[in-house]
XYZ file of C-alpha atoms in Angstrom:
220
model
C 70.439 116.107 60.488
C 70.292 113.081 63.649
C 71.938 113.574 66.618
C 75.687 114.279 66.668
C 78.268 111.056 67.325
C 80.465 111.115 70.316
C 83.875 112.854 69.680
C 85.697 112.136 67.005
C 90.224 113.891 67.419
C 91.707 115.726 64.542
C 95.325 115.172 64.127
C 96.309 118.002 62.427
C 99.409 117.823 59.887
C 100.538 121.196 59.726
C 97.669 124.062 60.119
C 94.054 123.139 60.014
C 91.549 125.657 59.801
C 88.139 125.889 61.605
C 85.722 126.147 58.117
C 87.672 122.750 57.352
C 86.061 120.690 59.737
C 82.391 121.996 59.131
C 81.005 118.926 58.131
C 82.682 116.640 60.881
C 81.405 119.842 63.388
C 78.038 118.380 62.174
C 78.167 114.724 62.831
C 80.601 114.706 66.145
C 80.279 116.162 68.890
C 82.593 117.468 70.250
C 85.900 118.260 67.919
C 89.122 117.702 68.959
C 91.833 119.439 67.116
C 95.594 118.248 67.839
C 98.079 119.780 65.993
C 100.996 117.315 65.422
C 103.492 120.840 64.957
C 105.290 119.207 62.342
C 105.183 120.241 58.372
C 102.422 119.143 56.475
C 104.011 117.169 53.637
C 105.732 115.352 56.485
C 105.710 111.567 55.943
C 103.226 109.678 58.150
C 105.067 106.764 59.642
C 108.042 109.117 60.253
C 105.927 110.289 62.862
C 104.877 107.567 64.448
C 106.752 108.083 68.086
C 104.500 111.675 67.517
C 101.303 109.895 66.484
C 101.572 107.350 69.448
C 101.650 110.056 71.885
C 99.348 111.661 70.522
C 96.726 108.752 69.987
C 97.525 108.364 74.399
C 96.690 111.633 75.492
C 93.969 112.161 72.969
C 90.020 112.210 74.631
C 88.439 110.196 71.724
C 88.752 106.857 70.534
C 88.284 107.366 66.721
C 91.757 109.180 65.388
C 91.651 111.419 61.511
C 94.786 112.588 60.676
C 94.476 115.904 58.506
C 96.490 118.141 56.339
C 97.449 121.500 55.949
C 94.782 122.542 53.069
C 92.763 119.629 53.140
C 88.817 119.513 53.094
C 86.353 117.388 54.340
C 82.943 117.364 51.998
C 79.700 116.169 53.713
C 79.403 112.865 52.086
C 82.973 112.044 52.949
C 81.402 113.541 56.813
C 78.888 110.996 56.627
C 80.638 107.840 55.360
C 83.187 108.683 59.075
C 80.491 109.111 60.975
C 78.915 105.653 59.687
C 82.122 103.969 59.657
C 82.846 104.983 63.344
C 79.591 103.967 64.562
C 78.542 101.445 66.937
C 78.736 98.171 64.577
C 82.270 99.842 62.850
C 83.121 97.623 60.083
C 87.079 97.915 60.727
C 89.247 99.671 62.988
C 91.234 101.435 60.153
C 90.267 103.191 57.215
C 92.445 103.948 53.770
C 91.492 107.516 52.030
C 92.582 108.659 48.915
C 93.073 112.389 48.140
C 91.000 114.503 45.116
C 93.142 117.456 44.033
C 90.007 120.004 43.273
C 90.438 122.776 40.702
C 87.557 125.547 40.319
C 85.650 123.833 42.589
C 85.745 120.422 40.320
C 87.555 116.749 40.635
C 91.083 117.389 39.117
C 91.584 114.135 37.257
C 95.819 113.930 37.526
C 97.254 110.248 38.211
C 95.553 107.541 39.921
C 94.961 108.083 43.655
C 95.768 104.435 44.510
C 94.640 102.950 47.346
C 95.034 106.537 49.956
C 96.869 106.047 53.530
C 95.670 104.488 56.856
C 94.341 108.472 57.868
C 90.719 107.009 60.231
C 91.543 104.271 62.794
C 90.881 103.093 66.554
C 93.196 104.283 69.211
C 93.400 100.707 70.667
C 93.583 99.319 67.495
C 96.697 101.253 66.172
C 100.067 100.085 67.049
C 103.214 101.535 65.777
C 107.093 100.765 64.594
C 108.839 103.078 66.125
C 112.068 100.769 65.230
C 110.859 101.110 61.783
C 110.933 104.454 60.586
C 108.414 105.709 57.508
C 106.298 102.041 58.369
C 102.695 102.892 58.263
C 100.804 101.868 61.261
C 99.355 98.576 62.086
C 95.797 98.288 62.678
C 95.067 95.195 65.067
C 91.908 93.875 62.832
C 90.230 94.824 59.314
C 91.774 98.052 57.161
C 88.997 98.775 54.496
C 89.084 101.664 51.577
C 86.491 104.668 52.423
C 84.292 105.053 49.141
C 85.106 108.930 49.425
C 87.923 111.307 49.606
C 89.576 114.103 51.046
C 89.750 117.122 48.567
C 92.770 119.378 48.432
C 92.081 122.416 46.119
C 94.812 123.707 43.787
C 92.958 127.033 42.682
C 89.496 128.179 43.234
C 88.974 129.715 39.625
C 90.537 129.378 36.313
C 91.981 133.044 36.636
C 93.762 132.814 40.029
C 95.731 130.022 38.145
C 96.015 132.236 35.490
C 97.150 135.201 37.522
C 99.558 132.554 39.946
C 101.602 131.432 36.619
C 102.265 134.566 34.952
C 103.566 135.564 38.902
C 105.902 132.757 38.624
C 106.520 131.444 34.953
C 107.858 132.198 31.928
C 105.738 132.254 28.726
C 105.806 129.335 26.146
C 105.086 130.078 22.298
C 101.520 129.323 20.993
C 102.775 126.008 19.255
C 104.249 124.749 22.277
C 101.196 124.886 24.256
C 99.652 123.389 21.982
C 101.797 120.556 21.761
C 102.559 120.291 25.718
C 99.167 120.671 25.766
C 97.817 117.944 23.484
C 100.146 115.479 25.155
C 99.105 116.303 28.616
C 95.685 115.676 27.309
C 96.150 112.537 25.980
C 98.373 110.882 28.784
C 96.162 111.664 31.447
C 93.262 110.734 29.578
C 91.055 114.129 30.519
C 89.873 114.136 26.845
C 87.487 111.949 27.786
C 87.131 112.306 31.615
C 86.730 116.272 33.283
C 86.894 119.551 31.949
C 88.072 120.982 34.636
C 91.448 118.495 34.074
C 91.288 119.785 30.762
C 91.004 123.799 31.615
C 94.224 123.164 34.067
C 96.044 121.461 31.592
C 95.693 124.572 28.751
C 96.568 126.397 31.359
C 99.688 125.208 33.109
C 100.826 124.754 29.268
C 101.313 127.886 28.609
C 103.914 128.718 31.076
C 107.112 127.393 31.649
C 107.114 126.822 36.208
C 109.764 124.444 36.617
C 112.594 126.827 37.456
C 110.594 128.747 39.243
C 109.286 125.598 41.695
C 113.431 125.073 41.867
C 113.777 128.180 42.734
C 111.347 128.118 46.179
C 108.474 129.409 44.007
C 105.782 126.366 45.530
C 103.827 124.003 43.924
C 99.947 124.336 43.782
C 98.856 121.094 43.074
C 98.930 121.313 46.367
């Protein structure tokens, strides 16, 4: 590992745990953590006034926005280090969110272009008149190749236990029909065994009523 780069500030939406920041700590020194004290699922644009205050009080120029439960892998930490180096190619960077299941990518839906999550505070502008608007960056904005990881379940067993706790089992026929439909429409048949395991477990239980009642959605 090369010498750590100058510091970076993490602005957290919800609680951020030290192990989730470990790859950054190996590449930046120091790593500052600012708790925005808002729910983890808050719309970033709706928090522009708090973001502007946090950016103004930051000890470092580069700021990374993280939601509770998101993790950085070593490859993304390396890319962030390179992107924020002395010859930075842009002042803002979009990051996609990659759900994981049993430690592997969960291929459901399209992550799109991602959100602006990494930016230089001196080149970020916040429009407080327009709620839920994305921050503006003075200069180029590009998308990083690597994505933030958002774990759902650490194992298929944990997933099944949660479904059994909050759901109602489907009949075998209904499970087969639901699984086949989901596997085809998501493209999982050709893309990901981990996604197939996730879909097979999901197809076995009716959890919509449980989620509506507040049991939570573990595709978090």
